[in-house]
Short mmCIF file of C-alpha atoms in Angstrom, two decimals:
data_model
loop_
_atom_site.label_atom_id
_atom_site.label_comp_id
_atom_site.label_asym_id
_atom_site.label_seq_id
_atom_site.Cartn_x
_atom_site.Cartn_y
_atom_site.Cartn_z
CA MET E 1 0.00 0.00 0.00
CA LYS E 2 1.30 3.48 -0.91
CA LEU E 3 1.16 6.12 1.79
CA PRO E 4 0.26 9.72 0.86
CA GLN E 5 3.16 12.07 0.12
CA ALA E 6 2.63 15.83 -0.24
CA ARG E 7 4.31 17.55 -3.17
CA LEU E 8 7.33 19.55 -2.10
CA ASP E 9 7.47 21.86 -5.12
CA VAL E 10 4.36 23.90 -4.26
CA LEU E 11 4.62 27.36 -2.70
CA ARG E 12 2.90 27.84 0.64
CA THR E 13 1.37 30.93 2.25
CA ASP E 14 -0.31 30.83 5.65
CA LEU E 15 -3.31 33.13 6.02
CA GLU E 16 -5.86 33.59 8.77
CA GLY E 17 -7.21 30.10 9.42
CA GLU E 18 -6.21 28.64 6.06
CA VAL E 19 -3.25 27.75 3.89
CA VAL E 20 -2.85 28.74 0.24
CA LEU E 21 -0.73 26.45 -1.92
CA TYR E 22 0.42 27.52 -5.37
CA ASP E 23 1.13 24.83 -7.95
CA PRO E 24 3.70 26.38 -10.32
CA GLU E 25 3.34 23.47 -12.76
CA ARG E 26 -0.40 24.04 -13.34
CA HIS E 27 -0.60 27.75 -12.35
CA LEU E 28 -3.31 26.99 -9.81
CA ALA E 29 -3.75 28.29 -6.28
CA HIS E 30 -5.48 26.07 -3.74
CA SER E 31 -7.00 27.34 -0.53
CA LEU E 32 -7.08 24.69 2.20
CA ASN E 33 -9.11 25.05 5.37
CA ARG E 34 -7.55 23.99 8.69
CA ALA E 35 -8.59 20.35 8.31
CA ALA E 36 -7.31 19.99 4.73
CA ALA E 37 -4.08 21.83 5.63
CA ALA E 38 -3.52 19.52 8.60
CA ILE E 39 -3.99 16.47 6.42
CA TRP E 40 -1.59 17.87 3.78
CA ASN E 41 0.99 18.75 6.46
CA TYR E 42 1.14 15.17 7.69
CA CYS E 43 1.31 13.54 4.23
CA ASP E 44 5.00 12.69 4.50
CA GLY E 45 4.90 9.22 2.96
CA GLN E 46 5.23 7.70 6.44
CA ASN E 47 1.76 8.17 7.99
CA THR E 48 -1.00 5.62 7.53
CA LEU E 49 -4.69 6.53 7.42
CA THR E 50 -4.93 5.77 11.13
CA GLY E 51 -1.85 7.86 11.87
CA LEU E 52 -3.23 10.78 9.87
CA ARG E 53 -6.56 10.55 11.70
CA ARG E 54 -4.81 10.70 15.07
CA LEU E 55 -2.47 13.56 14.13
CA VAL E 56 -5.20 15.66 12.51
CA SER E 57 -7.57 15.05 15.43
CA ASP E 58 -4.87 16.19 17.86
CA GLU E 59 -4.11 19.31 15.82
CA LEU E 60 -7.76 20.32 15.39
CA GLY E 61 -8.78 19.40 18.91
CA VAL E 62 -11.79 17.39 17.70
CA ALA E 63 -12.27 13.75 16.79
CA VAL E 64 -11.88 13.32 13.04
CA ASP E 65 -13.27 10.21 11.31
CA GLU E 66 -11.28 8.14 8.85
CA SER E 67 -13.90 9.12 6.26
CA ASP E 68 -12.88 12.77 6.73
CA ILE E 69 -9.24 11.83 6.17
CA ARG E 70 -10.20 9.84 3.06
CA LEU E 71 -12.20 12.79 1.74
CA GLY E 72 -9.27 15.14 2.33
CA LEU E 73 -6.85 12.78 0.61
CA GLN E 74 -9.22 12.45 -2.31
CA GLN E 75 -9.42 16.25 -2.67
CA LEU E 76 -5.65 16.62 -2.39
CA GLU E 77 -5.18 13.91 -5.00
CA GLN E 78 -7.71 15.47 -7.40
CA THR E 79 -5.97 18.86 -7.13
CA HIS E 80 -2.55 17.27 -7.75
CA LEU E 81 -1.17 18.30 -4.35
CA LEU E 82 0.09 14.81 -3.56
CA ALA E 83 3.29 13.45 -5.10
CA GLN E 84 2.40 9.93 -4.06
CA ASN E 85 -1.26 9.03 -3.97
CA PHE E 86 -2.88 7.05 -1.21
CA GLU E 87 -4.04 3.76 -2.67
CA ASP E 88 -7.01 2.63 -0.66
CA ASP E 89 -10.10 0.94 -2.09
CA GLU E 90 -12.42 2.77 0.31
CA THR E 91 -11.02 6.16 -0.72
CA LYS E 92 -11.59 5.33 -4.38
CA ARG E 93 -15.23 4.49 -3.68
CA LEU E 94 -15.91 7.71 -1.75
CA ASN E 95 -17.86 10.01 -4.03
CA ARG E 96 -19.03 13.59 -3.60
CA ARG E 97 -22.62 12.64 -2.69
CA ALA E 98 -21.45 10.21 0.01
CA ALA E 99 -19.01 12.79 1.35
CA LEU E 100 -21.71 15.48 1.59
CA LYS E 101 -24.06 13.03 3.27
CA MET E 102 -21.42 12.20 5.90
CA ALA E 103 -20.65 15.88 6.47
CA GLY E 104 -24.35 16.64 6.93
CA ARG E 105 -24.65 14.04 9.68
CA ARG E 106 -21.91 15.69 11.69
CA LEU E 107 -22.92 19.31 11.09
CA ALA E 108 -21.64 20.64 14.42
CA VAL E 109 -18.14 19.27 13.86
CA ALA E 110 -18.15 19.39 10.07
CA ALA E 111 -17.15 23.04 9.81
CA LEU E 112 -13.98 22.37 11.75
CA ALA E 113 -13.13 18.78 10.86
CA SER E 114 -14.28 18.43 7.24
CA PRO E 115 -11.46 19.12 4.82
CA LEU E 116 -12.09 21.63 2.06
CA VAL E 117 -9.88 22.53 -0.89
CA ILE E 118 -10.87 25.43 -3.17
CA SER E 119 -8.83 26.00 -6.33
CA ALA E 120 -8.39 29.01 -8.64
CA LEU E 121 -6.47 29.54 -11.85
CA VAL E 122 -3.60 32.01 -11.47
CA PRO E 123 -2.64 33.73 -14.73
CA LYS E 124 0.96 33.77 -15.87
CA PRO E 125 2.59 37.18 -15.24
CA ALA E 126 2.48 38.14 -18.93
CA ALA E 127 -1.26 37.44 -19.08
CA ALA E 128 -1.96 39.51 -15.98
CA VAL E 129 -0.40 42.73 -17.33
CA SER E 130 -2.85 45.60 -17.57
CA PHE E 131 -2.62 47.86 -20.58
CA GLY E 132 -4.44 50.79 -18.97
CA PRO E 133 -7.97 52.11 -19.45
CA PRO E 134 -9.65 51.68 -22.81
CA SER E 135 -9.38 54.66 -25.13
CA GLN E 136 -12.50 56.67 -25.84
#
């Protein structure tokens, strides 16, 4: 079984309550909430699913389910933030509808413990240059 490994070539910025990771290869910025950031931080290729659950629970101060860890790993994998993917049959079967259903059942804890990754395209510097106001 492969253990999850975070990519080391992404740029990291810590903001209030979240982490922004920039993928220079794809020119995408990814905003991770505390739960997703904690999962990503502990993806060192050494931690198992159980180890990640324990470490993330300790960091967040709330009990985090293995399904939350699987959801976070799935989001990190889909956004190409993992160098080495976590191969786990249960993670592969977890779909968006099932994930939302699980989050809804634990609404009080979900805001803190449910991982969330939001991505945005970042233009290349040449594409972001402004040429001034339009002429009249």
